[in-house]
């Protein structure tokens, strides 16, 4: 379960792809795993973070320093769109992500963030682009 916070100082990882849906955040084959299962953090962006053999993809942002330690994602528009998978927020939590900054978020994802203690921040697109 996520812990409340009043101030967050963390590395912010830029993710420049728009329309990242919940299936890309956590692929469907991992949805039956219970929250907190060993290795749950590895489910986050699994199909772009790892190759077919399970090795890290070196060009994925969360596999590179300093973003391995990211506590914030700064994303393009419509992050978390698609199906209503609360597990997408769980995977972010398991990986240590505490906040997502974007010009827009999927409606249900936005609600699930609040429900699970992840801070969703919606800012104008130009400001988010400058942050990325």
Tab-separated table of C-alpha atoms in Angstrom:
chain	number	residue	atom	x	y	z
A	1	UNK	CA	0.000	0.000	0.000
A	2	UNK	CA	1.319	3.444	-0.855
A	3	UNK	CA	2.341	5.808	1.901
A	4	UNK	CA	0.995	9.373	2.027
A	5	UNK	CA	3.406	12.228	1.391
A	6	UNK	CA	3.333	16.018	1.530
A	7	UNK	CA	6.554	16.659	-0.390
A	8	UNK	CA	8.147	14.553	-3.092
A	9	UNK	CA	11.733	15.036	-4.162
A	10	UNK	CA	12.634	12.459	-6.778
A	11	UNK	CA	14.159	11.824	-10.172
A	12	UNK	CA	11.630	12.500	-12.949
A	13	UNK	CA	11.752	10.161	-15.946
A	14	UNK	CA	10.518	11.482	-19.303
A	15	UNK	CA	8.239	9.252	-21.357
A	16	UNK	CA	7.528	10.979	-24.655
A	17	UNK	CA	5.026	8.561	-26.202
A	18	UNK	CA	1.365	9.660	-26.275
A	19	UNK	CA	-1.589	7.360	-25.585
A	20	UNK	CA	0.196	4.819	-23.398
A	21	UNK	CA	-2.640	2.541	-22.390
A	22	UNK	CA	-2.931	0.385	-19.299
A	23	UNK	CA	-2.019	-2.722	-21.313
A	24	UNK	CA	1.390	-1.186	-22.038
A	25	UNK	CA	1.761	-0.135	-18.413
A	26	UNK	CA	1.054	-3.711	-17.265
A	27	UNK	CA	0.427	-6.402	-19.895
A	28	UNK	CA	-2.743	-8.479	-19.492
A	29	UNK	CA	-0.874	-11.718	-18.770
A	30	UNK	CA	0.236	-10.297	-15.401
A	31	UNK	CA	-3.196	-9.166	-14.201
A	32	UNK	CA	-3.888	-12.282	-12.140
A	33	UNK	CA	-0.801	-11.760	-10.019
A	34	UNK	CA	-1.653	-10.435	-6.549
A	35	UNK	CA	-0.539	-6.963	-5.574
A	36	UNK	CA	2.806	-7.186	-3.848
A	37	UNK	CA	3.753	-10.490	-5.504
A	38	UNK	CA	7.514	-10.989	-5.815
A	39	UNK	CA	8.787	-9.235	-8.919
A	40	UNK	CA	5.639	-7.106	-9.360
A	41	UNK	CA	7.822	-4.099	-10.248
A	42	UNK	CA	9.112	-6.040	-13.265
A	43	UNK	CA	5.598	-6.095	-14.753
A	44	UNK	CA	5.703	-2.308	-15.256
A	45	UNK	CA	6.208	-1.599	-18.984
A	46	UNK	CA	7.391	-5.208	-19.229
A	47	UNK	CA	7.111	-5.594	-22.988
A	48	UNK	CA	9.192	-2.486	-23.702
A	49	UNK	CA	11.574	-2.773	-20.735
A	50	UNK	CA	12.643	-6.345	-21.502
A	51	UNK	CA	13.343	-8.376	-24.636
A	52	UNK	CA	11.906	-11.856	-25.320
A	53	UNK	CA	14.741	-13.474	-23.326
A	54	UNK	CA	14.064	-11.253	-20.304
A	55	UNK	CA	17.111	-9.014	-20.740
A	56	UNK	CA	16.700	-5.284	-20.192
A	57	UNK	CA	16.264	-3.122	-23.276
A	58	UNK	CA	19.050	-0.548	-22.788
A	59	UNK	CA	17.210	2.159	-24.723
A	60	UNK	CA	14.142	2.167	-22.446
A	61	UNK	CA	14.256	5.191	-20.151
A	62	UNK	CA	13.660	3.334	-16.856
A	63	UNK	CA	16.586	1.028	-17.646
A	64	UNK	CA	19.063	3.932	-17.748
A	65	UNK	CA	20.706	6.043	-15.075
A	66	UNK	CA	19.528	8.241	-13.450
A	67	UNK	CA	15.987	7.139	-14.328
A	68	UNK	CA	16.291	3.700	-12.715
A	69	UNK	CA	15.602	5.512	-9.457
A	70	UNK	CA	12.732	7.623	-10.819
A	71	UNK	CA	9.908	8.451	-8.445
A	72	UNK	CA	8.066	10.623	-10.964
A	73	UNK	CA	7.013	10.019	-14.569
A	74	UNK	CA	6.607	12.998	-16.892
A	75	UNK	CA	4.555	11.671	-19.771
A	76	UNK	CA	2.901	12.718	-22.992
A	77	UNK	CA	-0.857	13.127	-23.295
A	78	UNK	CA	-3.465	10.495	-22.496
A	79	UNK	CA	-1.250	8.371	-20.242
A	80	UNK	CA	-3.175	5.491	-18.677
A	81	UNK	CA	-5.935	5.397	-21.284
A	82	UNK	CA	-7.735	2.176	-22.123
A	83	UNK	CA	-9.202	-0.407	-19.814
A	84	UNK	CA	-9.816	0.148	-16.127
A	85	UNK	CA	-6.825	-1.708	-14.713
A	86	UNK	CA	-6.098	-0.694	-11.170
A	87	UNK	CA	-3.063	-2.951	-11.513
A	88	UNK	CA	-1.415	-0.283	-13.689
A	89	UNK	CA	-1.184	1.943	-10.620
A	90	UNK	CA	-0.047	-1.011	-8.504
A	91	UNK	CA	2.817	-1.660	-10.944
A	92	UNK	CA	3.868	1.998	-10.798
A	93	UNK	CA	3.812	1.802	-6.994
A	94	UNK	CA	5.839	-1.414	-6.966
A	95	UNK	CA	8.482	0.301	-9.119
A	96	UNK	CA	8.628	3.291	-6.731
A	97	UNK	CA	6.730	5.787	-8.904
A	98	UNK	CA	4.811	8.181	-6.636
A	99	UNK	CA	3.582	10.793	-9.147
A	100	UNK	CA	2.694	11.087	-12.829
A	101	UNK	CA	2.791	14.478	-14.567
A	102	UNK	CA	1.003	14.739	-17.924
A	103	UNK	CA	-1.131	17.053	-20.074
A	104	UNK	CA	-3.961	14.516	-19.742
A	105	UNK	CA	-4.606	11.117	-18.195
A	106	UNK	CA	-7.114	8.363	-18.840
A	107	UNK	CA	-10.187	9.092	-16.708
A	108	UNK	CA	-10.280	5.787	-14.838
A	109	UNK	CA	-6.494	5.713	-14.438
A	110	UNK	CA	-6.729	9.218	-12.928
A	111	UNK	CA	-9.307	7.988	-10.390
A	112	UNK	CA	-7.259	4.878	-9.611
A	113	UNK	CA	-4.230	7.061	-8.870
A	114	UNK	CA	-6.123	8.904	-6.140
A	115	UNK	CA	-7.621	5.661	-4.828
A	116	UNK	CA	-4.143	4.152	-4.449
A	117	UNK	CA	-2.084	7.125	-3.277
A	118	UNK	CA	-0.273	7.993	-6.502
A	119	UNK	CA	-0.354	11.715	-7.274
A	120	UNK	CA	-1.680	12.514	-10.770
A	121	UNK	CA	-0.666	16.011	-11.905
A	122	UNK	CA	-2.263	17.500	-15.017
A	123	UNK	CA	-0.482	20.537	-16.455
A	124	UNK	CA	-0.654	22.402	-19.774
A	125	UNK	CA	1.059	20.501	-22.603
A	126	UNK	CA	3.717	23.197	-23.116
A	127	UNK	CA	4.802	23.022	-19.471
A	128	UNK	CA	4.923	19.221	-19.518
A	129	UNK	CA	6.988	19.311	-22.724
A	130	UNK	CA	9.476	21.638	-21.002
A	131	UNK	CA	9.696	19.247	-18.039
A	132	UNK	CA	10.398	16.287	-20.321
